Every structure is written in C-alpha cells, then in structure tokens.
Amino acid sequence: MNDIKNKNKNNKNAVNSEGVEATEAQISVYWKEEAPVSPSVKFIAQANMSDSDIRERFKMENFPECFREYADMLTWDKYWHTTLDAGNPPFWKWFVGGKINASYNCIDRHLAKYKNKAAFIFVPEPEEESHIAITYQELYARVNEFSALLQDFAGLKTGDRITFHLPMVAELPVSMLAAARLGIIHSEVYGGFSGQACGGRIADSGSRVLVTIDGYYRSGNLVDHKANADIAVERAKSLGQPVDKVLVWRRYPGKYVSKSPMVKGRDFFIDDILKDFRGKYTLPVSLPAEAPLFIMYTSGTTGKPKGVQHSVGGYLSYVAGTSKYIQDIHPEDVYWCMADIGWITGHSYIVYGPLALAATSVIYEGVPTFPDAGRVWRIAERLNVNIFHTSPTAIRMLRKTGPDEPKKYNYHFKHMTTVGEPIEPDVWKWYYEVVGKKEAVIVDTWWQTENGGFLCSTIPALEPMKPGSAGPGLPGIYPVIYDENREEVKAGSGRAGNICIKNPWPGIMQTIWGDPKRFVNTYYSKYNKNKDSKDWRDWPYFAGDGAMDASDGYYRILGRIDDVINVSGHRLGTKELESACLTVPEVAEAAAVPVIDETKGRIPAVYITLKPGFEDKEREVTQKVISTIEKEIGKIAKPKYVYIVPDMPKTRSGKIMRRVLSAIPNKFDIGDITTLANPEVVEKIRLLVQGEAPVITRKRPEDLEHFGEER
Ligand code: WT7
C-alpha cells in the first residue's frame, strides 16, 4: 500500500473516451459542478474567523511565519526562536527552541476560567444509563492521578512509549492526556482491532505497558475486550517485545465484566491502584516543540502498518488553529464528533483540538443507530449539540435507516463537518437540508492521518460551500496537482491528477516511527525535484489521492489513486460509478469494484444496498443502475454484474471495504476481516456471488494488489 511509486505503469499512454491520450494520473470525472451555497448571516455573525484578511495573512510570501498565528493560540513555557527549520528535508522542525506541554494546554490553563465547565460528556450506549459530564477540574484530577500512576507504578518516563487498546470511553482521553503530561508517547490502537493487530503495533512501537478495559457496549452487547489483551501480549512477545504490565480500566469500577482471567503480577485493575494515588499531582513536563506526542498507526491490513509520528508543538498548534477557524469551536459550544478516538479524527478533533480551545466535547460509546435510527438526534437534542462532525458513510447509513428521523427532534446545528471520503452531492444535500435543517454550514474537510489536521476545506463564514468539493487549501496550505510526468495540471482544465502540497505545515507527521526511509519514499520521492536539495520548495508532499481543481480553486477529491477501474484503458474512478448509482432513488449505498475480464482487462461490478421498503424491486433496480451508469458515464462503464446485497462490509470507522468486495467475484483470497464491524455479512455476499461451489483462489494481479485497501 505504501510504494505508490511505479504503480499503474502498465497504463501509460492509454486513450480516453474523447480519443485523447490519457496520462496515468488522469482519472475520469463525471460529477456535475454544483451551485455554491452561502453560509447564513447568523452563522457569519458569530464565527471565529470572518475576517477576509486571513488569506492575505497566510499568503505564500508570509510562509512560514504565518503559522505563528496558530502557535500563539497556545501557552508556551518558552517561546520558540525559529518558526520552521527546514534544513534537513523532508524532516521539518516547527517552532524550534519552544517548550510546551499538551496536557497543560488542554487542561491546566483553562482551570481559572472554566474549571466547572464540562470538558467531556460521556454518553453510554445503553440509553437508560445516565450521561457523565467531566468538568475541567475533574479531568485535571483524573489526569493527574493517572499520570502519577504511570510514573510511579508503571515506571514510565518521558520518551517511553505506551500502547492503549481502548474503545470510546472517557478513560481513553484521560489516558492520553496523562501520558502527554509526562511526555510519554502514546499509541492508541483502535478498539475494534483484534488482539493480533494490537500486538503487532505494541511490538513496532516498543511499548512495555498496555492499557485496556474489561468491556464496553456495542449494539447492545457488552463486548469482552480484555480477552484481546492476552492475544496482544502473546503476539508482541513473539515479535520480541515483552509487555510487563497490562493496566485494565473497568467499565463499572469495582465490577469485572470480562471472562478473561487476570494474570498475576502482570494485569492490574486501574481503579484499585488509583486508590494509592488519590489527590496526587504530577508536573507537566516542558517538552521541546519537536518532541513526539503520539504515534498513530495507519490501518492497512496488508503491508506493515505505518507508525505515523506527530510532534507536540507543531501538531497541537495546527489542531488548535483549525479547530478554531474551520470547526468554529468556541468555549460555549457543545461539540460532537462522532468519529472514534482510535482514528486520527478523534485524536485531533475530539481530544486535542477542542480541548486546546476549552470546548465541551461529546464522547459517544456506541453505534449511531442503536437502539434505533433516532438515537443520534436524541443525543443532539438532549445535550443541545450545536457542532456536529461525521463521515459520508455515517450520513448514508443514517439516511438509509431513518431518512425522516432528524425532523422529529428539536436540535439545531450551526455547523457540520464531513470527513473521510468524497461525499456525493445527493448525500450532501440530505445532510444540509434534513440533518442541518438548512441552518448549518457544512465543511467538507480533506486530510489524512499523516497530516495532523485539515488540508482542504472552505473557511465556513467566508467561502461558499460547493457540494461534492472539499474546497480550497486551508490558510497556509498550498495544494498543487501533478500528472505522472511531473507536470502541473492546471486549474479548470477538467483533468485530474495527483494532489500534493507544495509546502510543509505544522501538523505534518515527523516521520514513520522507526522507518525514516519509508517515510521519505512514501510521501516525498515521487515528486522530489532533487534529493540533495535543502530547499523545501523541492519537496512537495505526495498524498496518494486523485483530485481535480475547478477553475475556482476548489479541490474535488476523487479518492485513493489505487481505487480506479481500468476498462480498456479508460480509468474510471470508483466514486464516479458509485455516485451515479446513488442517483437511483431506491439505492441506499453503492460500491464499485473491478472484475477481471479476458477482453477488456477490467470491468466494473457494482454492489448495491436498497433503502427499506424496496426489497422486492431487485430486477427493476438492477436495470435502473445499469441504464443510469450508461447515461451518466457512458457505455464503457456498463457494469458486468450488479449485486444487490443485504449490507456492505465496513470497517468500524465506516469505510466500505472494497478490497473484500473485489476479492469475491475475482476469487482472490478474502484476507483478514477481523477488523470489520460486520464480518458475518462477508459469507452472505460470498454465497450470493460465488454460490456453494468450492472456490479455488487466484492471486491478485499486480495492478489490483492495492485496490480498495482500507486505510
Ligand atoms: C484518506 C485518509 C483524516 C480524516 C479521516 C481519514 C480520504 C479524507 C476526505 C474528504 C474525500 C477524503 C482520502 C485520504 N479522505 N477526507 N473530505 N473527501 N476524501 O483519515 O484514514 O488517514 O484516510 O481518506 O482518500 O487520503 P485516513
């Protein structure tokens, strides 16, 4: 998944539908341009950033000093002397000479004004359990006690690594902020990952302490989570990394809900040990700005996951700045990001960004549609949430299960975010009209784990929204689109290419943990102009996404460049096919994958789920899907198969696993599905597509090796 270099080399000089020579990076784009939508006067009046001078302040001539504006939102123990040290590309150092602590910035400095305000509100999945508000004062106490425990009981110190394998519970940010207080580098492994996956990450990061929990709720079940810890420790050991302590939070302190036995001398209940640390404090450690704050593994299931390393000073500045200007977070707001803290979105925009701004951040334990399609809107109503943040997949799922539910609840959002994948204009409109009640602005934020924070989005009070487009580069972010020949693809040319960022920014990752070579190869080699150059201008960041720049400077993101289907040399983006399918009214979700074909090379197959009530319309919908694709895209894109399936296989972050869907009709090995939210659906789909016959698997050809790889 990493060495995107040399990919697609078979398709040089293919010919596209207009008979024009197409370069490798050229991906067909079929979405129509949508009319811009303006933010309301009411939103603008209260926005953090309504000064049109901002683009001027962050213009290229003012780089890198413009980013002082973000760093100045924080409290520094010592002010920095060099804003950007770019002397050793592409290992950028931000705010050099500065000293800072993230835990202090997210908690201590807010106490004078906000100690009685909720920092987090934990919403348990069982609806009969009360919400728990944790004030800044209470968070301060908990974080201090746990950091004292990490120091004195677990023997950890600045620079050590610690692995968390925690779900969506308040103990997760408590653990993160306690580690950050001491400069212990945390590595949170998404709670839905298997013990095996966790063990691999423990070993890679060199952690000898694992923090877990006995259980948590998902879809009404109390999941036994501690069992994963035993597998993780075994796996880490087999990879040469001993774990000497497993610290176990309990979902209900004092009551153990897991069946997995506690290992004597290794496993400890945190609530027991904390008794010895009641009222204890630790001093926040003053760290150099470029000290690592955390590692976040990108979740490839093939290829070794990459430990993306983020810095304390640069990262925190960037998430604070973007939370303020793009998320428009004020201390008075009730902000709910429905992502999981186990992903970068949660690190940046549930924990570090919002807390740096003294916000109230909601943590929801469970599944959005549990126990019914109204749950999300009931939470929003009850807590008076006014900023809402989620993904297109979640929006599609909420629309599928309850298209009219939002109307039944009395909540009002001023601001909504979408992140994680391209959002079809049709889905955008439902989000805007039904969820946002035409009152809320929407920001479509494009970025990656590697980036720390948003790269493209509109500034909500200043720039109109355009459904289907993320928007311009953020202040101080200068995107560019290159083709495979390293030529710039001009705005408004109607051509797509590889989106890159010309300049470094404070939120960019520092390196891949333990593998700086891979870091340079993956993100910089492709478009580096001269590997000996010490000038940052020669080192554009390669994101690995296809994109197109409309003439207005708004970027439309087309998805991973690997996710294309090459039909007789025509490169069809999976997103274009899927969005065409979604214009069929009965269709709830669509996923397009390539199927190997003797004559045409690859032909699309599409998987469809139906909206409730249309289950008996299979034949009709199949016909409609085919004719719509032919009409919207062309005969060349006609799918070989249309499979109507009960559900899509999804990661627990909500991404459809196209890798799995492409394996089935092609008879590739299906691979690891333990990280799926709904692994049981895979066999159902396999039966539907392959039937009962024994299956002889075949090897993935080179061009499809990385197709649909989830990140
Ligand atoms: C990939 C990064 C960092 C946020 C969560 C995902 C895709 C992300 C958008 C968007 C179109 C998007 C890209 C990117 N992506 N946001 N607004 N529009 N595509 O983080 O797991 O690191 O995935 O998600 O393909 O490369 P991630």
XYZ file of C-alpha atoms and ligand atoms in Angstrom:
738
model
C 0.000 0.000 0.000
C 2.908 2.296 0.525
C 5.031 2.313 -2.501
C 2.665 4.043 -4.781
C 5.706 4.748 -6.887
C 5.795 2.729 -10.079
C 2.122 1.904 -9.725
C -0.084 1.752 -12.807
C 2.927 1.657 -15.031
C 1.087 -0.594 -17.445
C -1.299 2.124 -18.492
C 0.990 4.727 -19.937
C -0.482 6.400 -22.969
C -3.920 4.910 -22.665
C -6.597 6.587 -24.732
C -9.617 8.079 -23.024
C -13.202 8.381 -24.214
C -12.551 11.557 -26.212
C -9.753 9.787 -28.020
C -7.233 11.973 -26.223
C -4.118 10.414 -24.782
C -4.604 9.947 -21.077
C -1.759 10.019 -18.624
C -1.595 7.635 -15.710
C -2.809 10.210 -13.266
C -5.820 11.160 -15.314
C -8.978 9.873 -13.810
C -12.345 10.436 -15.368
C -14.535 12.924 -13.555
C -18.232 12.878 -14.120
C -19.864 14.791 -11.291
C -21.525 17.911 -12.485
C -20.462 21.200 -10.940
C -22.926 22.157 -8.226
C -24.144 25.646 -7.459
C -22.469 27.250 -4.441
C -24.365 27.548 -1.162
C -23.706 30.503 1.139
C -23.479 30.457 4.932
C -26.244 32.252 6.842
C -25.824 35.761 8.201
C -26.452 34.336 11.650
C -23.527 31.959 11.331
C -21.211 34.635 9.996
C -22.106 37.000 12.839
C -20.784 34.614 15.470
C -17.915 32.965 13.570
C -14.369 32.854 14.935
C -12.983 33.685 11.520
C -14.944 36.211 9.498
C -12.063 38.475 8.586
C -11.357 38.159 4.886
C -7.839 39.380 5.544
C -6.895 35.857 6.642
C -5.921 34.706 3.139
C -3.647 37.746 2.923
C -2.024 36.962 6.276
C -1.366 33.371 5.210
C -0.191 34.130 1.671
C 2.898 32.311 0.403
C 5.142 35.352 0.965
C 4.303 35.137 4.651
C 5.213 31.459 4.936
C 6.293 30.069 7.380
C 5.813 32.955 9.833
C 2.028 32.977 9.160
C 1.753 29.850 11.317
C 2.705 31.849 14.388
C -0.966 32.757 14.489
C -1.845 29.146 15.381
C 1.047 28.601 17.792
C 0.094 31.807 19.583
C -3.240 30.231 20.497
C -1.273 28.023 22.907
C 0.537 28.696 26.143
C 4.265 28.094 25.759
C 6.661 27.531 28.631
C 9.329 29.015 26.438
C 8.737 30.899 23.187
C 10.409 29.481 20.071
C 13.217 31.173 18.176
C 12.795 29.557 14.727
C 9.328 29.082 13.248
C 10.450 26.495 10.695
C 13.782 24.757 10.461
C 13.707 23.169 7.008
C 17.433 22.375 6.980
C 17.042 18.612 6.660
C 14.227 17.922 4.174
C 11.744 16.360 4.464
C 12.203 16.220 8.244
C 10.650 19.569 9.120
C 11.028 21.095 12.574
C 8.438 23.594 13.736
C 8.705 26.192 16.495
C 12.274 25.237 17.322
C 13.518 26.360 20.707
C 9.977 26.419 22.074
C 8.936 24.385 25.102
C 5.400 23.239 25.703
C 3.142 20.593 27.258
C -0.055 19.366 25.575
C -1.805 18.246 28.763
C -1.195 21.640 30.362
C -2.597 23.358 27.269
C -5.685 21.168 27.165
C -6.463 21.288 30.901
C -4.483 23.331 33.428
C -4.584 26.631 31.624
C -8.392 26.516 31.403
C -8.999 25.997 35.122
C -9.037 29.654 36.147
C -11.944 30.409 33.858
C -13.616 27.081 33.115
C -12.994 24.653 35.963
C -16.724 23.993 36.369
C -17.441 23.579 32.684
C -17.725 20.144 31.083
C -14.618 19.140 29.136
C -16.168 15.837 28.079
C -19.668 14.469 28.193
C -19.668 10.695 28.026
C -22.796 9.188 26.509
C -23.065 5.455 27.285
C -24.645 3.302 24.616
C -27.359 1.862 26.895
C -29.923 4.638 26.818
C -31.003 4.011 30.383
C -27.514 4.830 31.706
C -27.016 8.499 32.599
C -24.650 10.737 30.710
C -21.485 11.618 32.618
C -20.146 15.168 32.444
C -16.485 15.544 33.345
C -15.595 19.113 34.242
C -12.181 20.577 33.551
C -11.477 20.376 37.290
C -12.447 16.707 37.407
C -10.417 15.976 34.287
C -7.460 17.724 35.901
C -7.742 15.457 38.950
C -8.170 12.254 36.942
C -5.349 13.007 34.539
C -3.004 13.885 37.384
C -3.803 10.739 39.340
C -3.370 8.520 36.319
C -0.134 10.220 35.273
C 1.209 9.687 38.808
C 0.277 6.019 38.450
C 2.023 5.763 35.079
C 5.123 7.310 36.582
C 5.318 5.621 39.974
C 3.508 2.340 39.468
C 4.287 1.596 35.827
C 7.729 3.208 35.924
C 7.284 5.178 32.721
C 9.155 8.340 31.829
C 9.469 10.947 29.087
C 10.172 9.369 25.692
C 8.875 5.884 26.605
C 6.015 4.500 24.545
C 2.716 3.248 25.880
C 0.025 1.403 23.931
C -3.686 1.897 24.557
C -6.268 -0.505 23.198
C -9.350 1.381 24.256
C -12.846 1.956 22.876
C -14.935 5.135 23.073
C -14.913 5.742 26.814
C -13.785 8.809 28.759
C -10.863 6.784 30.133
C -9.246 6.992 26.707
C -8.669 10.777 26.658
C -7.798 10.625 30.359
C -5.078 8.107 29.485
C -3.855 10.145 26.503
C -3.616 13.374 28.466
C -1.925 11.625 31.397
C 0.755 10.244 29.077
C 1.123 13.591 27.313
C 1.613 15.258 30.687
C 4.821 13.285 31.205
C 5.961 13.247 27.578
C 5.226 9.520 27.307
C 4.494 8.831 23.632
C 1.063 7.246 23.345
C -0.046 4.863 20.648
C -3.772 4.240 20.720
C -4.832 1.180 18.772
C -8.415 1.441 17.598
C -10.638 -0.574 19.967
C -12.214 -2.561 17.147
C -8.880 -4.022 16.086
C -8.019 -7.562 17.007
C -5.557 -8.579 19.718
C -3.195 -9.704 16.941
C -3.253 -6.305 15.264
C -2.695 -4.633 18.627
C 0.242 -6.923 19.402
C 1.973 -6.021 16.144
C 1.658 -2.328 16.976
C 2.907 -2.850 20.540
C 5.999 -4.528 19.141
C 6.617 -1.908 16.478
C 6.380 0.952 18.962
C 8.373 -0.860 21.658
C 5.785 -0.441 24.411
C 6.105 -2.459 27.572
C 2.850 -1.225 29.091
C -0.592 -1.877 27.604
C -3.705 -0.070 28.830
C -7.028 -1.733 28.123
C -10.573 -2.064 29.519
C -12.613 -5.084 30.546
C -15.606 -4.378 28.331
C -17.750 -1.831 26.530
C -21.078 -1.633 24.744
C -21.648 -2.113 21.028
C -25.079 -2.677 19.501
C -26.495 -3.627 22.863
C -23.803 -6.172 23.718
C -21.244 -5.833 26.452
C -18.143 -6.774 24.454
C -15.435 -8.748 26.293
C -12.450 -6.619 25.403
C -9.843 -7.737 27.935
C -9.551 -11.077 26.085
C -7.780 -9.167 23.285
C -5.041 -8.071 25.676
C -3.865 -11.626 26.245
C -3.605 -12.229 22.497
C -1.855 -8.861 22.023
C 0.750 -9.581 24.695
C 1.446 -13.036 23.209
C 1.802 -11.595 19.748
C 4.104 -8.779 20.912
C 6.244 -11.309 22.765
C 6.557 -13.487 19.669
C 7.808 -10.399 17.854
C 10.422 -9.785 20.526
C 8.657 -7.170 22.623
C 7.848 -8.140 26.231
C 4.911 -6.422 27.932
C 5.383 -6.338 31.679
C 2.203 -4.565 32.745
C -1.366 -4.641 31.492
C -3.413 -1.909 33.140
C -7.141 -2.586 32.989
C -9.821 0.081 33.332
C -13.208 -1.276 34.334
C -16.380 -0.151 32.576
C -18.006 -0.307 36.014
C -15.259 0.305 38.627
C -15.189 -2.491 41.199
C -17.028 -4.924 38.938
C -15.153 -7.012 36.376
C -17.233 -7.746 33.291
C -14.720 -9.814 31.286
C -14.360 -13.595 31.391
C -10.653 -13.380 30.687
C -8.598 -14.177 33.834
C -6.275 -11.535 35.278
C -2.638 -12.643 35.049
C -0.958 -12.319 38.432
C 1.890 -9.839 38.523
C 1.073 -8.598 35.010
C -2.560 -7.438 34.986
C -3.861 -4.757 37.338
C -7.213 -3.059 37.796
C -6.613 0.639 37.448
C -9.432 1.593 39.808
C -7.779 -0.499 42.552
C -4.336 1.015 42.124
C -5.663 4.552 41.762
C -6.679 4.399 45.420
C -2.999 4.859 46.255
C -2.815 7.911 44.027
C -5.844 9.826 45.253
C -5.086 13.557 45.176
C -1.620 13.053 43.654
C -0.321 15.515 41.081
C 2.442 15.464 38.525
C 4.111 18.465 36.966
C 3.528 18.783 33.228
C 6.901 18.150 31.596
C 8.156 21.054 29.490
C 8.940 19.384 26.176
C 10.821 20.673 23.167
C 8.276 21.592 20.463
C 9.539 18.794 18.247
C 9.257 16.038 20.878
C 6.853 13.302 19.707
C 3.357 13.496 21.220
C 1.921 10.276 19.828
C 2.121 7.571 17.210
C -0.929 6.599 15.180
C -0.761 3.504 13.033
C -2.456 3.684 9.669
C -4.582 0.638 9.458
C -3.516 -1.284 6.397
C -4.301 -4.969 6.677
C -1.790 -5.876 4.005
C 1.684 -4.445 4.290
C 3.083 -3.456 7.637
C 1.150 -0.596 9.243
C 2.997 2.695 9.403
C 3.516 4.380 12.763
C 2.733 7.968 11.912
C 4.603 10.155 14.401
C 3.255 13.574 15.404
C 5.009 16.312 17.350
C 3.742 18.159 20.399
C 4.299 21.780 19.326
C 3.531 21.709 15.614
C 0.651 19.252 15.867
C -1.062 20.970 18.773
C -0.735 24.380 17.108
C -2.238 23.065 13.924
C -5.209 21.312 15.516
C -5.914 24.304 17.751
C -5.840 26.702 14.787
C -8.005 24.569 12.531
C -10.467 23.735 15.341
C -10.917 27.437 15.888
C -11.187 28.657 12.299
C -12.628 25.701 10.423
C -14.612 23.903 13.139
C -15.603 27.286 14.564
C -15.366 25.983 18.127
C -15.980 28.455 20.952
C -15.824 27.504 24.643
C -19.642 27.928 24.794
C -20.289 25.355 22.079
C -21.340 21.747 22.572
C -19.313 19.904 20.020
C -19.888 16.331 18.946
C -17.558 14.480 16.640
C -18.935 11.005 16.049
C -15.613 9.532 14.868
C -13.679 7.119 17.063
C -10.787 8.467 19.113
C -8.859 5.445 17.816
C -8.574 7.279 14.487
C -6.722 10.492 13.804
C -10.012 12.403 13.509
C -10.704 11.584 17.128
C -7.212 12.487 18.321
C -7.269 15.844 16.548
C -10.932 16.771 16.651
C -12.404 15.068 19.729
C -9.480 15.441 22.104
C -6.561 17.761 21.333
C -8.121 20.484 19.149
C -11.366 21.019 21.058
C -9.692 20.824 24.461
C -6.975 23.261 23.457
C -9.898 25.677 22.944
C -11.697 24.797 26.210
C -14.649 23.283 24.358
C -17.147 20.723 25.587
C -16.561 17.562 23.569
C -19.062 14.701 23.446
C -17.887 11.072 23.522
C -20.485 8.531 22.424
C -19.710 4.930 23.287
C -21.776 3.053 20.793
C -23.380 2.547 17.427
C -25.208 5.552 15.903
C -28.306 3.546 15.044
C -28.645 1.789 18.407
C -31.306 1.136 19.562
C -32.990 2.847 16.606
C -32.466 5.378 13.843
C -33.328 8.311 16.105
C -30.525 7.845 18.635
C -28.089 10.377 17.213
C -30.736 13.090 17.043
C -31.941 12.358 20.587
C -28.385 12.827 21.865
C -28.072 16.058 19.879
C -31.387 17.303 21.261
C -30.690 16.403 24.863
C -27.171 17.835 25.016
C -28.014 20.802 22.818
C -25.173 19.909 20.475
C -24.528 22.730 18.012
C -21.474 21.460 16.110
C -21.678 18.012 14.535
C -18.877 16.118 12.810
C -19.138 12.805 10.962
C -18.361 10.883 7.774
C -20.242 10.362 4.500
C -20.655 6.670 5.356
C -22.379 7.513 8.618
C -24.548 10.063 6.829
C -25.560 7.485 4.215
C -26.316 4.956 6.942
C -28.442 7.436 8.892
C -30.267 8.353 5.706
C -30.825 4.715 4.879
C -32.190 3.747 8.280
C -34.214 6.861 9.025
C -34.486 9.476 6.286
C -37.113 11.475 8.185
C -35.817 10.974 11.726
C -33.957 14.296 12.132
C -37.218 16.213 11.653
C -38.689 14.607 14.749
C -36.144 16.095 17.115
C -35.630 19.600 18.325
C -31.928 20.187 17.882
C -30.183 22.910 15.925
C -26.709 22.664 14.475
C -24.856 25.783 13.444
C -22.028 23.821 11.862
C -21.498 20.336 10.429
C -18.395 18.574 9.177
C -17.912 15.731 6.754
C -14.616 13.860 6.526
C -13.054 10.637 5.356
C -14.186 10.150 1.770
C -15.765 12.096 -1.053
C -19.392 12.936 -0.382
C -21.823 12.602 -3.272
C -23.779 15.802 -3.951
C -27.002 13.912 -3.334
C -25.876 12.795 0.130
C -24.506 16.285 0.828
C -27.938 17.731 0.115
C -29.669 15.390 2.551
C -27.085 16.326 5.189
C -27.664 20.012 4.513
C -31.438 20.016 4.198
C -32.603 17.305 6.579
C -29.851 16.957 9.200
C -28.770 20.593 9.159
C -32.324 21.876 8.627
C -30.797 24.384 6.182
C -29.423 26.273 9.196
C -25.971 24.761 9.465
C -22.905 25.399 7.351
C -21.061 22.323 6.117
C -17.310 21.951 5.856
C -16.041 19.070 3.730
C -12.590 18.553 5.196
C -9.955 16.639 3.260
C -6.865 15.356 5.090
C -5.103 12.208 6.262
C -3.646 10.573 9.367
C -0.265 11.815 8.193
C -1.389 15.443 8.070
C -2.403 16.107 11.692
C -5.294 18.324 10.658
C -7.387 19.572 7.738
C -5.708 20.434 4.424
C -8.605 21.440 2.186
C -11.915 22.937 3.281
C -13.832 26.141 2.987
C -13.440 28.698 5.785
C -17.077 28.430 6.821
C -18.055 32.094 7.254
C -16.002 33.350 4.353
C -16.257 30.907 1.493
C -19.372 29.347 -0.033
C -19.862 25.599 0.149
C -19.891 23.540 -3.019
C -21.476 20.093 -2.720
C -19.020 17.410 -3.782
C -15.932 19.608 -3.438
C -13.772 19.875 -0.344
C -12.772 23.446 -1.105
C -9.544 25.405 -1.376
C -6.352 24.693 0.541
C -6.596 25.928 4.119
C -4.797 29.150 5.029
C -1.083 28.460 4.603
C -1.659 25.200 2.695
C -0.740 25.329 -0.986
C -2.019 22.320 -2.933
C -0.929 21.514 -6.455
C -1.969 18.761 -8.855
C 0.708 16.943 -10.800
C 0.358 14.373 -13.531
C 2.563 11.314 -13.892
C 5.069 13.320 -15.915
C 5.522 15.753 -13.051
C 3.718 18.441 -14.998
C 1.311 20.651 -13.150
C -2.334 20.030 -14.073
C -3.870 23.466 -14.388
C -6.982 24.550 -12.545
C -10.080 24.433 -14.710
C -8.509 22.069 -17.239
C -11.068 19.425 -16.363
C -8.250 16.947 -15.826
C -7.486 15.083 -12.658
C -4.121 14.173 -11.225
C -2.221 13.554 -8.023
C -2.805 16.129 -5.323
C 0.322 17.279 -3.486
C 1.057 20.054 -1.001
C 3.833 22.412 -2.038
C 4.898 23.487 1.434
C 5.369 21.959 4.895
C 2.882 22.883 7.656
C 2.959 22.452 11.441
C 0.635 19.406 11.544
C 2.596 17.254 9.085
C 3.903 14.000 10.533
C 7.537 13.971 11.586
C 8.430 10.532 10.294
C 7.300 6.915 10.289
C 8.235 5.521 13.683
C 11.466 3.567 13.249
C 11.461 3.828 9.465
C 12.561 7.241 8.152
C 13.478 5.755 4.742
C 9.966 4.546 4.196
C 8.697 7.981 5.219
C 10.767 9.675 2.519
C 9.885 7.051 -0.091
C 6.171 7.012 0.543
C 5.449 10.724 0.706
C 8.291 12.584 -0.954
C 10.235 10.520 -3.504
C 7.646 10.654 -6.243
C 7.729 14.413 -6.785
C 11.012 15.376 -5.173
C 12.914 17.606 -7.577
C 16.406 16.944 -6.246
C 17.138 14.617 -3.376
C 20.118 16.657 -2.213
C 18.168 19.897 -2.139
C 17.894 21.708 1.184
C 15.092 23.924 -0.146
C 11.601 22.904 0.977
C 10.254 24.055 -2.417
C 11.814 20.946 -3.939
C 9.926 18.640 -1.597
C 6.188 18.591 -2.334
C 4.177 16.223 -0.138
C 2.523 13.421 -2.150
C -0.837 12.475 -0.633
C -1.735 9.496 -2.838
C -5.182 10.873 -3.685
C -6.554 11.770 -7.080
C -8.071 15.241 -7.309
C -9.281 17.902 -9.670
C -9.099 21.653 -9.332
C -12.116 23.513 -10.660
C -11.335 26.924 -12.076
C -12.433 28.491 -8.780
C -9.644 26.853 -6.768
C -11.941 24.323 -5.099
C -10.475 20.823 -4.995
C -12.641 17.840 -5.685
C -11.060 14.783 -4.124
C -11.536 11.569 -6.066
C -10.139 9.085 -3.575
C -7.027 6.936 -3.426
C -5.253 6.760 -6.749
C -5.207 2.996 -6.463
C -9.008 2.879 -6.468
C -9.557 3.145 -10.180
C -11.037 0.642 -12.589
C -9.264 0.462 -15.887
C -11.674 -0.577 -18.644
C -9.807 -0.892 -21.933
C -7.556 1.954 -20.886
C -10.352 4.194 -19.597
C -9.683 4.990 -15.988
C -12.964 5.110 -14.092
C -12.969 6.371 -10.534
C -14.937 4.128 -8.187
C -16.567 7.248 -6.752
C -17.993 8.338 -10.095
C -19.604 4.961 -10.619
C -20.964 4.912 -7.107
C -22.379 8.395 -7.242
C -24.155 7.542 -10.488
C -25.743 4.545 -8.737
C -26.860 6.737 -5.864
C -28.962 8.864 -8.159
C -31.307 5.857 -8.476
C -33.885 6.635 -5.788
C -34.157 3.091 -4.395
C -30.395 2.784 -3.847
C -29.048 3.362 -0.336
C -25.376 2.518 -0.809
C -23.172 1.524 -3.715
C -19.657 0.156 -4.080
C -17.858 -0.346 -7.379
C -15.017 -2.837 -7.851
C -13.059 -4.163 -10.831
C -13.676 -7.643 -12.180
C -11.062 -9.272 -14.379
C -12.261 -9.695 -17.944
C -10.495 -11.548 -20.754
C -11.108 -8.916 -23.383
C -11.500 -5.603 -21.657
C -8.995 -6.104 -18.888
C -11.190 -4.880 -16.089
C -14.923 -4.276 -15.947
C -16.799 -2.742 -13.032
C -19.111 -4.745 -10.841
C -21.356 -2.811 -8.501
C -22.720 -3.795 -5.158
C -25.953 -2.134 -4.090
C -27.924 -1.971 -0.871
C -31.547 -0.901 -1.088
C -33.441 1.596 1.012
C -36.008 -0.009 3.312
C -39.251 -0.885 1.550
C -37.728 -1.598 -1.869
C -36.526 -5.137 -1.159
C -38.782 -6.641 -3.831
C -37.539 -4.275 -6.546
C -34.272 -6.092 -7.270
C -34.756 -6.646 -11.006
C -36.042 -3.173 -11.616
C -33.251 -1.521 -9.639
C -30.607 -3.584 -11.432
C -31.906 -2.308 -14.769
C -32.033 1.253 -13.498
C -28.494 1.076 -12.160
C -27.176 -0.157 -15.499
C -29.023 2.433 -17.541
C -28.060 5.253 -15.186
C -24.372 4.362 -15.363
C -24.595 4.207 -19.160
C -26.320 7.555 -19.252
C -24.195 9.387 -16.682
C -20.803 7.946 -17.570
C -21.050 6.032 -20.785
C -21.393 2.540 -22.234
C -17.766 1.886 -21.420
C -18.655 1.862 -17.725
C -21.508 -0.632 -18.011
C -21.159 -2.997 -15.064
C -20.576 -6.679 -15.694
C -22.538 -7.559 -12.576
C -24.925 -5.751 -10.258
C -25.136 -7.474 -6.895
C -27.930 -6.482 -4.555
C -26.661 -7.287 -1.071
C -28.158 -7.024 2.418
C -25.299 -4.867 3.738
C -21.803 -3.667 2.831
C -18.741 -4.984 4.694
C -17.441 -1.994 6.622
C -14.569 -1.120 8.851
C -15.664 0.159 12.200
C -14.685 3.621 11.090
C -17.411 3.180 8.491
C -15.417 2.733 5.303
C -16.733 0.190 2.838
C -14.096 -2.493 2.383
C -13.818 -2.550 -1.404
C -10.804 -4.835 -1.042
C -13.127 -7.558 0.297
C -15.834 -6.834 -2.270
C -13.339 -7.034 -5.132
C -11.941 -10.325 -3.838
C -15.267 -12.158 -4.094
C -16.148 -12.068 -7.824
C -12.447 -12.337 -8.747
C -11.909 -15.280 -6.397
C -8.987 -13.613 -4.659
C -8.156 -14.532 -1.118
C -10.579 -12.507 1.017
C -7.903 -11.824 3.624
C -8.274 -10.582 7.149
C -11.796 -9.491 8.042
C -11.417 -9.410 11.807
C -11.404 -5.637 11.817
C -14.837 -5.426 10.194
C -17.800 -4.014 12.038
C -19.948 -6.746 10.439
C -17.754 -9.710 9.409
C -20.794 -12.003 9.141
C -22.004 -10.237 6.015
C -18.956 -11.369 4.023
C -20.045 -15.016 3.866
C -23.567 -13.979 2.894
C -22.197 -11.959 -0.002
C -19.779 -14.714 -0.978
C -22.632 -17.236 -1.203
C -24.668 -14.817 -3.246
C -21.859 -14.176 -5.707
C -19.957 -17.466 -5.830
C -22.647 -19.935 -4.805
C -21.924 -23.107 -2.851
C -19.244 -24.398 -5.228
C -15.738 -24.870 -3.809
C -13.648 -21.863 -4.587
C -10.158 -22.002 -5.987
C -8.497 -18.747 -5.117
C -6.301 -16.918 -7.559
C -3.582 -14.382 -6.986
C -4.317 -10.669 -7.240
C -2.689 -9.270 -10.370
C -0.183 -6.504 -9.799
C -2.439 -3.633 -10.811
C -5.104 -4.690 -8.313
C -2.735 -5.510 -5.497
C -3.665 -2.369 -3.616
C -7.200 -1.906 -4.857
C -9.637 -0.913 -2.137
C -7.119 -1.100 0.633
C -8.641 0.494 3.669
C -6.510 2.999 5.497
C -7.889 9.328 3.182
C -7.217 9.477 4.519
C -8.136 12.198 8.224
C -9.534 12.020 8.218
C -10.036 10.641 8.270
C -9.441 9.660 7.307
C -9.818 10.160 2.177
C -10.368 12.015 3.788
C -11.738 13.234 2.615
C -12.650 14.177 2.044
C -12.552 12.968 0.043
C -11.301 12.163 1.808
C -8.638 10.399 1.268
C -7.462 10.390 2.204
N -10.450 11.408 2.581
N -11.141 13.095 3.826
N -13.152 15.211 2.746
N -13.021 13.997 0.756
N -11.711 12.032 0.523
O -8.079 9.527 7.567
O -7.697 7.078 7.408
O -5.799 8.710 7.055
O -7.636 8.437 5.349
O -9.290 9.483 3.331
O -8.554 9.355 0.343
O -6.248 10.064 1.587
P -7.243 8.389 6.887
